[in-house]
Amino acid sequence: MIKIVTLIGARPQIIKAAALSRAIKTNYPKLINEIIVHTGQHYDHAMSEVFFKQLGIPEATYNMGVGSGSHGIQTAKMLEQTEAILIKENPQYLVVYGDTNSTLAGALAAVKLKIPVVHIEAGLRSFNKEMPEEINRIACDHVSTLLFSPTKTGINNLLREGFRLNNEGPFTPDNPGLFHCGDIMYDNTLYFTQRALKESQIIERLGLTPDRFILCTIHRDHNTDNTKEFVQLFEALIQTSESLGMPIILPAHPRTIKAIQERLPKTLVDKLESGENLRIVAPLDFFDMIAMEHHCRFIMTDSGGVQKEAYFLKKDVVILRNETEWVEVVESGHGFIVGTDPEKIHSTVKQITNQTNHSFPSLFGDGKAAQFICNEMLKNLTA
Ligand code: UDP
């Protein structure tokens, strides 16, 4: 029996962790003992606890309760506490996901304790170091022992940075193992969609008509922390809704709520409060989110995960950023990078409403990424 520590902190990591915990419970209950550690980066019920219950994630053994703070303070607190937990638990691996401050802190703590780091969602790059996430993912990749990339693009990015493919184990931080394994989020979409569509009542609760609304999420700091971009974006969203005669539903991240309160002029806030075109709702649980993604006309988002889920659920997605790590979605003809430029948003929405491409070839694996990852972790210990 090996022991692994899974470190999570933010909503998307909690959701991704569900797939690995499920694979362990189903296929390796006697071989892998997983200890879940929550940094508390996201702490609201709707951003954290709700997912543990709904997705069947085992309760966290440790919760650091770090909460919000500047990048430095948050990362430092997590680093200190992760180190203490890793010394106590002494696992064979530390598993981290994606690109948050929790990912960075965990990777740094573990590598210096000579505990191998397993990075899930390795190799993704935006080539924009103004994004804190880009710094976190580059730093994490370069101290990891096992790197699992969901896409070929991720593997190619790593090869360009000096990593090698097909080298022999045992893998170490100086001889890291690189794997193209498919997307762990796709595992979840395949596993939960039917159940979500059966159990969720969000469409009725919000009084929506399937295919007659647009789903939108915004939370990247480039959009929320910049008044000009934020106001421009909200104006463009309201115009989009008016021109299509369809409501836009925006389940708002806490950072977005704060930006609405602090950055939007009263005229725009009044429009939001009327709820006619752009409706702000509380963050959704995962089943409600899947149901909304499934039933909407198309999606507008600056989220990484939601871009992919749009593709999994065969929807076009307007990417409210100036670049994306998920270039496959753009290349497929279903993802459109527009930033916050009202003109680009307007013309893209027009293009989407006339979309003739209905093919969504498989790009993200076979729904068994988590199982593959467990296998490789076990294999490396006997290599
Ligand atoms: N999500 C959710 N409820 C919401 C918004 C998003 O369950 O109200 C899920 C979404 O389905 C996806 C994940 O959260 O699985 C994406 O996380 P987020 O957008 O916060 O982060 P990112 O993917 O950009 O890192």
Tab-separated table of C-alpha atoms in Angstrom, residues 37-255:
chain	number	residue	atom	x	y	z
A	37	VAL	CA	-5.206	18.151	2.259
A	38	HIS	CA	-7.224	21.337	1.651
A	39	THR	CA	-5.350	24.630	1.778
A	40	GLY	CA	-8.565	26.599	2.211
A	41	GLN	CA	-7.716	28.911	-0.736
A	42	HIS	CA	-11.427	28.693	-1.577
A	43	TYR	CA	-13.470	28.430	1.583
A	44	ASP	CA	-17.095	29.464	0.833
A	45	HIS	CA	-19.569	26.581	1.001
A	46	ALA	CA	-20.524	27.172	-2.654
A	47	MET	CA	-16.884	27.175	-3.823
A	48	SER	CA	-15.687	24.148	-1.864
A	49	GLU	CA	-17.807	22.021	0.484
A	50	VAL	CA	-20.656	21.538	-1.962
A	51	PHE	CA	-18.320	19.680	-4.348
A	52	PHE	CA	-17.013	17.281	-1.694
A	53	LYS	CA	-20.551	16.142	-0.980
A	54	GLN	CA	-21.871	16.032	-4.524
A	55	LEU	CA	-18.842	14.428	-6.177
A	56	GLY	CA	-18.145	11.929	-3.388
A	57	ILE	CA	-14.689	13.242	-2.477
A	58	PRO	CA	-13.382	11.853	0.818
A	59	GLU	CA	-13.275	14.433	3.602
A	60	ALA	CA	-10.022	16.379	3.907
A	61	THR	CA	-7.801	15.074	6.700
A	62	TYR	CA	-6.230	18.522	7.044
A	63	ASN	CA	-7.671	21.942	6.296
A	64	MET	CA	-5.213	24.797	6.545
A	65	GLY	CA	-7.880	27.497	6.429
A	66	VAL	CA	-5.526	29.839	4.611
A	67	GLY	CA	-8.283	31.947	2.992
A	68	SER	CA	-7.713	35.017	0.854
A	69	GLY	CA	-4.623	37.211	0.879
A	70	SER	CA	-1.962	38.572	-1.419
A	71	HIS	CA	-0.126	35.986	-3.523
A	72	GLY	CA	2.917	36.202	-1.258
A	73	ILE	CA	1.017	35.817	2.001
A	74	GLN	CA	-1.213	33.049	0.695
A	75	THR	CA	1.656	31.048	-0.825
A	76	ALA	CA	3.872	31.495	2.229
A	77	LYS	CA	1.200	30.288	4.643
A	78	MET	CA	0.484	27.241	2.480
A	79	LEU	CA	4.170	26.450	2.045
A	80	GLU	CA	4.751	26.456	5.784
A	81	GLN	CA	1.766	24.274	6.591
A	82	THR	CA	2.235	21.860	3.679
A	83	GLU	CA	5.817	21.266	4.744
A	84	ALA	CA	4.718	20.355	8.281
A	85	ILE	CA	1.997	17.993	6.991
A	86	LEU	CA	4.359	16.302	4.525
A	87	ILE	CA	6.970	15.743	7.241
A	88	LYS	CA	4.304	14.171	9.436
A	89	GLU	CA	2.700	12.004	6.739
A	90	ASN	CA	5.838	11.195	4.719
A	91	PRO	CA	3.929	10.072	1.593
A	92	GLN	CA	5.378	8.434	-1.538
A	93	TYR	CA	3.932	11.246	-3.674
A	94	LEU	CA	2.412	14.696	-3.426
A	95	VAL	CA	-0.293	15.155	-6.065
A	96	VAL	CA	-1.110	18.696	-7.215
A	97	TYR	CA	-3.448	20.022	-9.896
A	98	GLY	CA	-3.319	22.900	-12.334
A	99	ASP	CA	-1.879	26.274	-11.590
A	100	THR	CA	-3.028	27.934	-8.376
A	101	ASN	CA	-0.991	29.179	-5.426
A	102	SER	CA	-1.849	25.867	-3.708
A	103	THR	CA	-0.142	24.031	-6.619
A	104	LEU	CA	2.991	26.146	-6.331
A	105	ALA	CA	3.237	25.952	-2.538
A	106	GLY	CA	2.732	22.195	-2.532
A	107	ALA	CA	5.309	21.566	-5.244
A	108	LEU	CA	7.953	23.692	-3.522
A	109	ALA	CA	7.376	22.135	-0.116
A	110	ALA	CA	7.492	18.572	-1.459
A	111	VAL	CA	10.492	18.786	-3.797
A	112	LYS	CA	12.714	20.171	-1.041
A	113	LEU	CA	11.645	17.310	1.241
A	114	LYS	CA	12.554	14.909	-1.612
A	115	ILE	CA	8.941	13.820	-1.929
A	116	PRO	CA	8.147	13.275	-5.644
A	117	VAL	CA	5.653	15.771	-7.060
A	118	VAL	CA	2.922	14.516	-9.402
A	119	HIS	CA	1.592	17.386	-11.515
A	120	ILE	CA	-1.784	16.799	-13.132
A	121	GLU	CA	-2.491	19.256	-15.988
A	122	ALA	CA	1.209	19.699	-16.686
A	123	GLY	CA	2.550	21.557	-19.710
A	124	LEU	CA	-0.265	24.043	-20.223
A	125	ARG	CA	1.011	27.470	-21.182
A	126	SER	CA	-0.573	30.815	-21.996
A	127	PHE	CA	2.832	32.393	-22.757
A	128	ASN	CA	1.709	35.345	-20.663
A	129	LYS	CA	3.650	35.724	-17.436
A	130	GLU	CA	1.373	38.535	-16.310
A	131	MET	CA	-0.955	35.686	-15.341
A	132	PRO	CA	-0.056	34.432	-11.865
A	133	GLU	CA	-1.258	30.997	-13.004
A	134	GLU	CA	1.442	30.872	-15.724
A	135	ILE	CA	4.182	31.385	-13.143
A	136	ASN	CA	2.698	28.726	-10.871
A	137	ARG	CA	2.444	26.109	-13.606
A	138	ILE	CA	5.937	26.676	-15.022
A	139	ALA	CA	7.525	26.539	-11.571
A	140	CYS	CA	5.541	23.427	-10.633
A	141	ASP	CA	6.377	21.553	-13.857
A	142	HIS	CA	10.083	22.139	-13.389
A	143	VAL	CA	10.242	20.548	-9.925
A	144	SER	CA	7.849	17.666	-10.688
A	145	THR	CA	8.762	13.989	-11.013
A	146	LEU	CA	5.671	12.758	-12.893
A	147	LEU	CA	4.035	15.197	-15.312
A	148	PHE	CA	0.629	14.315	-16.735
A	149	SER	CA	-0.460	16.456	-19.651
A	150	PRO	CA	-4.033	16.382	-20.928
A	151	THR	CA	-3.111	17.495	-24.445
A	152	LYS	CA	-0.464	17.065	-27.131
A	153	THR	CA	0.098	20.810	-26.998
A	154	GLY	CA	1.006	20.467	-23.322
A	155	ILE	CA	3.539	17.749	-24.156
A	156	ASN	CA	5.044	19.866	-26.948
A	157	ASN	CA	5.350	22.856	-24.617
A	158	LEU	CA	7.291	20.701	-22.161
A	159	LEU	CA	9.548	19.289	-24.899
A	160	ARG	CA	10.401	22.863	-25.915
A	161	GLU	CA	11.391	23.566	-22.311
A	162	GLY	CA	13.896	20.692	-22.300
A	163	PHE	CA	11.778	17.798	-20.981
A	164	ARG	CA	12.175	14.412	-22.689
A	165	LEU	CA	9.549	11.897	-23.721
A	166	ASN	CA	9.992	8.122	-23.482
A	167	ASN	CA	12.934	8.223	-21.114
A	168	GLU	CA	13.336	5.325	-18.712
A	169	GLY	CA	12.284	5.289	-15.067
A	170	PRO	CA	12.716	5.400	-12.198
A	171	PHE	CA	11.662	8.994	-12.568
A	172	THR	CA	13.067	11.751	-10.382
A	173	PRO	CA	12.990	15.569	-10.526
A	174	ASP	CA	16.180	15.330	-12.641
A	175	ASN	CA	14.755	12.585	-14.858
A	176	PRO	CA	11.077	13.439	-14.889
A	177	GLY	CA	8.474	11.216	-16.539
A	178	LEU	CA	6.213	12.858	-19.094
A	179	PHE	CA	2.836	11.385	-20.000
A	180	HIS	CA	0.046	12.337	-22.370
A	181	CYS	CA	-2.911	10.946	-20.467
A	182	GLY	CA	-6.080	12.756	-21.503
A	183	ASP	CA	-8.050	15.136	-19.367
A	184	ILE	CA	-9.130	14.286	-15.863
A	185	MET	CA	-12.009	16.783	-16.183
A	186	TYR	CA	-13.310	14.769	-19.109
A	187	ASP	CA	-13.389	11.721	-16.797
A	188	ASN	CA	-15.787	13.702	-14.602
A	189	THR	CA	-17.954	14.989	-17.428
A	190	LEU	CA	-18.422	11.475	-18.795
A	191	TYR	CA	-19.104	10.054	-15.354
A	192	PHE	CA	-21.516	12.705	-14.051
A	193	THR	CA	-23.399	14.180	-17.032
A	194	GLN	CA	-26.324	11.746	-17.183
A	195	ARG	CA	-26.847	11.991	-13.430
A	196	ALA	CA	-26.515	15.774	-13.466
A	197	LEU	CA	-29.118	16.108	-16.225
A	198	LYS	CA	-31.501	13.882	-14.291
A	199	GLU	CA	-31.050	15.473	-10.886
A	200	SER	CA	-30.488	19.168	-11.623
A	201	GLN	CA	-33.513	21.453	-11.650
A	202	ILE	CA	-31.614	24.621	-12.403
A	203	ILE	CA	-33.286	25.260	-15.764
A	204	GLU	CA	-36.756	25.207	-14.172
A	205	ARG	CA	-35.557	27.093	-11.091
A	206	LEU	CA	-34.202	29.961	-13.179
A	207	GLY	CA	-37.200	29.839	-15.536
A	208	LEU	CA	-35.023	29.253	-18.603
A	209	THR	CA	-35.810	27.738	-21.978
A	210	PRO	CA	-33.196	25.254	-23.239
A	211	ASP	CA	-31.142	26.646	-26.124
A	212	ARG	CA	-32.509	30.145	-25.436
A	213	PHE	CA	-29.943	31.451	-22.966
A	214	ILE	CA	-26.197	32.042	-22.818
A	215	LEU	CA	-24.015	30.863	-19.945
A	216	CYS	CA	-21.183	33.125	-18.856
A	217	THR	CA	-18.441	32.953	-16.215
A	218	ILE	CA	-15.790	35.564	-15.443
A	219	HIS	CA	-13.123	35.438	-12.763
A	220	ARG	CA	-9.618	35.887	-14.232
A	221	ASP	CA	-7.887	38.737	-12.465
A	222	HIS	CA	-6.987	40.362	-15.795
A	223	ASN	CA	-10.721	40.971	-16.244
A	224	THR	CA	-11.871	41.520	-12.654
A	225	ASP	CA	-8.987	43.706	-11.461
A	226	ASN	CA	-8.999	46.150	-14.333
A	227	THR	CA	-11.858	48.669	-14.301
A	228	LYS	CA	-11.686	49.571	-18.000
A	229	GLU	CA	-11.756	45.927	-19.138
A	230	PHE	CA	-14.410	44.978	-16.613
A	231	VAL	CA	-16.831	47.770	-17.550
A	232	GLN	CA	-16.258	47.182	-21.272
A	233	LEU	CA	-16.958	43.495	-20.804
A	234	PHE	CA	-20.221	44.026	-18.936
A	235	GLU	CA	-21.399	46.557	-21.526
A	236	ALA	CA	-20.610	44.062	-24.286
A	237	LEU	CA	-22.450	41.267	-22.465
A	238	ILE	CA	-25.578	43.371	-22.054
A	239	GLN	CA	-25.440	44.333	-25.758
A	240	THR	CA	-25.018	40.682	-26.745
A	241	SER	CA	-28.038	39.672	-24.731
A	242	GLU	CA	-30.139	42.539	-26.149
A	243	SER	CA	-29.168	41.803	-29.747
A	244	LEU	CA	-29.920	38.061	-29.468
A	245	GLY	CA	-33.002	38.486	-27.297
A	246	MET	CA	-31.642	35.849	-24.897
A	247	PRO	CA	-30.676	36.249	-21.248
A	248	ILE	CA	-27.065	35.739	-20.197
A	249	ILE	CA	-26.786	33.856	-16.911
A	250	LEU	CA	-23.614	34.581	-14.968
A	251	PRO	CA	-22.925	32.440	-11.881
A	252	ALA	CA	-20.549	34.831	-10.179
A	253	HIS	CA	-17.274	33.907	-8.517
A	254	PRO	CA	-16.673	35.856	-5.232
A	255	ARG	CA	-13.944	37.885	-6.996
